[in-house]
Coordinates of C-alpha atoms in Angstrom, one line a residue:
Chain A
R15 CA 106.2 89.9 117.6
K16 CA 108.0 91.3 114.6
E17 CA 106.2 94.0 112.6
V18 CA 106.1 92.1 109.4
E19 CA 106.8 88.4 109.2
Q20 CA 107.1 86.1 106.2
D21 CA 108.1 82.4 105.8
P22 CA 111.5 82.6 104.4
G23 CA 111.1 79.5 102.3
P24 CA 112.5 78.5 100.0
F25 CA 109.5 77.3 98.1
N26 CA 110.6 74.9 95.5
V27 CA 107.8 74.2 93.0
P28 CA 107.5 72.8 89.4
E29 CA 106.5 74.9 86.5
G30 CA 102.8 75.3 86.2
A31 CA 102.2 74.9 90.0
T32 CA 100.1 77.2 92.1
V33 CA 101.9 78.8 95.0
A34 CA 100.8 81.0 97.9
F35 CA 102.7 83.2 100.3
N36 CA 101.3 84.7 103.5
C37 CA 102.6 87.7 105.4
T38 CA 101.5 88.7 108.8
Y39 CA 101.7 92.2 110.3
S40 CA 101.5 93.2 113.9
N41 CA 100.0 96.7 113.8
S42 CA 96.3 96.4 113.3
A43 CA 96.1 100.0 112.2
S44 CA 98.5 99.5 109.3
Q45 CA 97.4 101.5 106.3
S46 CA 98.9 100.4 103.0
F47 CA 100.1 97.0 101.8
F48 CA 102.3 95.9 98.9
W49 CA 104.1 93.0 97.4
Y50 CA 107.6 93.6 95.9
R51 CA 109.7 91.2 93.9
Q52 CA 113.5 91.1 94.2
D53 CA 115.7 89.1 91.9
C54 CA 119.1 88.0 93.2
R55 CA 121.4 91.0 93.7
K56 CA 118.9 93.4 92.1
E57 CA 116.7 96.1 93.4
P58 CA 113.2 95.3 94.6
K59 CA 110.4 96.1 92.2
L60 CA 106.8 96.7 92.9
L61 CA 104.7 93.7 92.0
M62 CA 101.3 94.9 93.1
S63 CA 99.5 96.9 95.8
V64 CA 97.1 95.1 98.0
Y65 CA 93.6 96.4 98.4
S66 CA 91.0 95.4 100.9
S67 CA 88.7 93.9 98.3
G68 CA 91.6 91.8 96.8
N69 CA 93.0 92.4 93.5
E70 CA 94.4 90.4 90.6
D71 CA 97.0 91.1 87.9
G72 CA 97.2 88.3 85.4
R73 CA 98.5 85.1 87.2
F74 CA 98.9 87.1 90.5
T75 CA 96.2 87.6 93.1
A76 CA 96.7 89.5 96.3
Q77 CA 94.4 89.4 99.3
L78 CA 94.2 91.4 102.5
N79 CA 92.6 90.1 105.7
R80 CA 92.5 92.9 108.2
A81 CA 90.7 90.9 110.9
S82 CA 93.6 88.3 110.9
Q83 CA 96.2 90.8 110.0
Y84 CA 97.7 89.0 107.0
I85 CA 98.1 89.5 103.4
S86 CA 98.6 86.8 100.8
L87 CA 100.0 86.5 97.3
L88 CA 98.8 83.7 95.0
I89 CA 100.7 82.8 91.9
R90 CA 99.0 80.6 89.4
D91 CA 100.7 78.6 86.5
S92 CA 104.2 79.3 87.8
K93 CA 106.9 80.2 85.3
L94 CA 110.6 79.7 85.6
S95 CA 110.9 83.5 85.5
D96 CA 108.8 83.8 88.7
S97 CA 111.8 82.6 90.6
A98 CA 112.7 85.4 93.0
T99 CA 112.3 86.7 96.5
Y100 CA 108.9 88.1 97.3
L101 CA 108.8 90.9 99.8
C102 CA 105.8 92.0 101.8
V103 CA 105.6 95.7 102.7
V104 CA 103.4 97.5 105.2
T105 CA 102.9 101.1 106.0
P106 CA 102.7 101.4 109.8
Y107 CA 100.1 103.3 111.7
G108 CA 101.0 106.9 111.9
G109 CA 103.9 106.4 109.6
S110 CA 104.6 109.0 106.9
Q111 CA 104.4 108.2 103.2
G112 CA 108.1 107.5 103.4
N113 CA 108.1 105.1 106.3
L114 CA 107.5 101.6 105.1
I115 CA 108.3 98.3 106.8
F116 CA 109.6 95.4 104.8
G117 CA 109.4 91.7 105.6
K118 CA 112.5 89.7 105.1
G119 CA 111.1 88.0 102.0
T120 CA 110.0 84.6 100.8
K121 CA 112.2 82.9 98.3
L122 CA 110.5 81.1 95.4
S123 CA 112.3 78.7 93.1
V124 CA 110.4 77.4 90.1
K125 CA 111.9 74.3 88.5
P126 CA 111.4 72.8 85.1
Chain B
E12 CA 112.2 107.2 81.4
A13 CA 111.4 107.2 85.1
Q14 CA 114.4 106.2 87.1
V15 CA 116.4 106.4 90.3
T16 CA 120.2 106.4 89.9
Q17 CA 122.8 105.7 92.4
N18 CA 126.6 106.2 92.4
P19 CA 128.9 104.5 92.8
R20 CA 127.5 101.0 92.2
Y21 CA 130.5 99.4 93.9
L22 CA 132.8 100.8 96.5
I23 CA 135.7 99.3 98.5
T24 CA 137.0 101.7 101.2
V25 CA 138.9 101.7 104.5
T26 CA 137.7 102.4 108.0
G27 CA 137.3 106.1 108.7
K28 CA 137.4 107.5 105.2
K29 CA 134.4 109.6 104.6
L30 CA 132.3 108.7 101.6
T31 CA 129.1 109.8 99.9
V32 CA 126.7 107.7 97.9
T33 CA 124.6 109.8 95.6
C34 CA 121.0 109.2 94.7
S35 CA 118.9 111.0 92.1
Q36 CA 115.4 110.7 90.8
N37 CA 113.6 112.2 87.8
M38 CA 110.0 111.6 88.8
N39 CA 109.6 114.8 90.9
H40 CA 108.7 112.7 94.0
E41 CA 108.7 114.4 97.3
Y42 CA 109.6 111.4 99.3
M43 CA 112.9 109.6 99.1
S44 CA 114.4 106.9 101.3
W45 CA 117.7 105.0 102.0
Y46 CA 117.8 101.3 103.0
R47 CA 120.5 98.8 103.7
Q48 CA 120.1 95.1 103.0
D49 CA 121.9 92.4 104.8
P50 CA 121.6 88.6 104.7
G51 CA 119.0 87.4 107.2
L52 CA 118.0 91.0 108.2
G53 CA 116.1 92.1 105.1
L54 CA 115.7 95.7 104.0
R55 CA 116.1 98.2 106.9
Q56 CA 115.4 101.9 106.5
I57 CA 118.2 104.2 107.4
Y58 CA 116.7 107.7 106.7
Y59 CA 113.9 109.1 104.7
S60 CA 113.0 112.5 103.5
M61 CA 109.5 114.0 103.1
N62 CA 110.7 117.0 101.0
V63 CA 113.5 119.4 100.6
E64 CA 115.3 120.1 103.8
V65 CA 113.0 117.7 105.7
T66 CA 114.5 114.4 106.8
D67 CA 113.8 111.8 109.5
K68 CA 115.4 108.8 111.0
G69 CA 114.5 105.2 110.0
D70 CA 115.2 102.1 111.9
V71 CA 119.0 102.1 111.6
P72 CA 120.3 105.7 111.3
E73 CA 123.5 105.4 113.5
G74 CA 126.6 106.2 111.6
Y75 CA 124.8 107.8 108.6
K76 CA 123.8 111.3 107.6
V77 CA 121.7 112.5 104.7
S78 CA 120.8 115.9 103.1
R79 CA 118.0 117.0 100.9
K80 CA 119.0 120.3 99.3
E81 CA 117.2 119.7 96.1
K82 CA 114.1 117.6 95.4
R83 CA 115.8 115.2 93.0
N84 CA 118.9 114.4 95.1
F85 CA 119.2 112.6 98.4
P86 CA 122.8 111.6 99.2
L87 CA 123.8 109.3 101.9
I88 CA 127.0 110.2 103.8
L89 CA 129.1 108.0 105.9
E90 CA 131.4 110.3 107.9
S91 CA 133.6 107.6 109.4
P92 CA 132.7 104.2 107.8
S93 CA 133.2 101.1 109.9
P94 CA 133.2 97.5 108.8
N95 CA 129.7 96.9 110.2
Q96 CA 128.5 99.3 107.5
T97 CA 129.6 96.8 104.8
S98 CA 126.2 96.2 103.1
L99 CA 124.1 96.6 100.0
Y100 CA 122.5 100.0 99.9
F101 CA 119.3 101.0 98.1
C102 CA 118.0 104.4 97.5
A103 CA 114.2 104.7 96.8
S104 CA 111.9 107.4 95.5
I105 CA 108.2 107.2 96.6
S106 CA 105.2 108.1 94.7
S107 CA 102.1 109.6 96.2
S108 CA 100.4 106.2 96.2
R109 CA 103.4 105.0 98.3
S110 CA 104.8 102.8 95.4
Q111 CA 108.6 102.8 95.8
Y112 CA 111.0 102.9 93.0
F113 CA 114.4 101.6 93.8
G114 CA 117.8 102.5 92.5
P115 CA 120.1 99.7 91.3
G116 CA 122.0 99.4 94.6
T117 CA 125.4 100.2 95.9
R118 CA 127.6 97.5 97.2
L119 CA 129.9 98.8 99.9
L120 CA 132.8 97.0 101.5
V121 CA 134.5 98.7 104.4
L122 CA 137.9 97.2 105.3

């Protein structure tokens, strides 16, 4: 089983739709979790950290389920500008601050 | 403005010709990292550094070297580039909360 797995998509949704991505991780002792956004040919940018209690930032909600070893990202009221690839990132057990594992990303395309 | 800079942004070279990609950050972060990104393989870590003069291998270190003589700089060195090192390279600087700030990327083509 790969360390961090994501559905590659693409997810094609209309504007205004709600879309959810899941990401599973293999190491139950993983410590930190993040969602990054990457636009085509650009650098990844931090979207949000994921906390055990779940957290929300505007239209974006992130959840962590340690028992099932997955994290999720929910985007409400999708905008055209949300079109990007969303990367799930996990800090492995025993890893240093600099050692992070990236999923391959889920591509989202929001259509008019 | 907090930023990570990389140079060059684009590079075409030939097999065996040594090259260095520079990376610099102005956030005083202790941790820095190098990644390569290839279609279908995602981002893979090459090396990372925990502080000056402290580095460690990531997932794909073969064919690469790094150095960390100063806190702000973390150059990536390809002593003898090969075509399989053609890729998009990202440098990242990592905050104490483990948020990563990426440079704009370097597109390398090795002929």
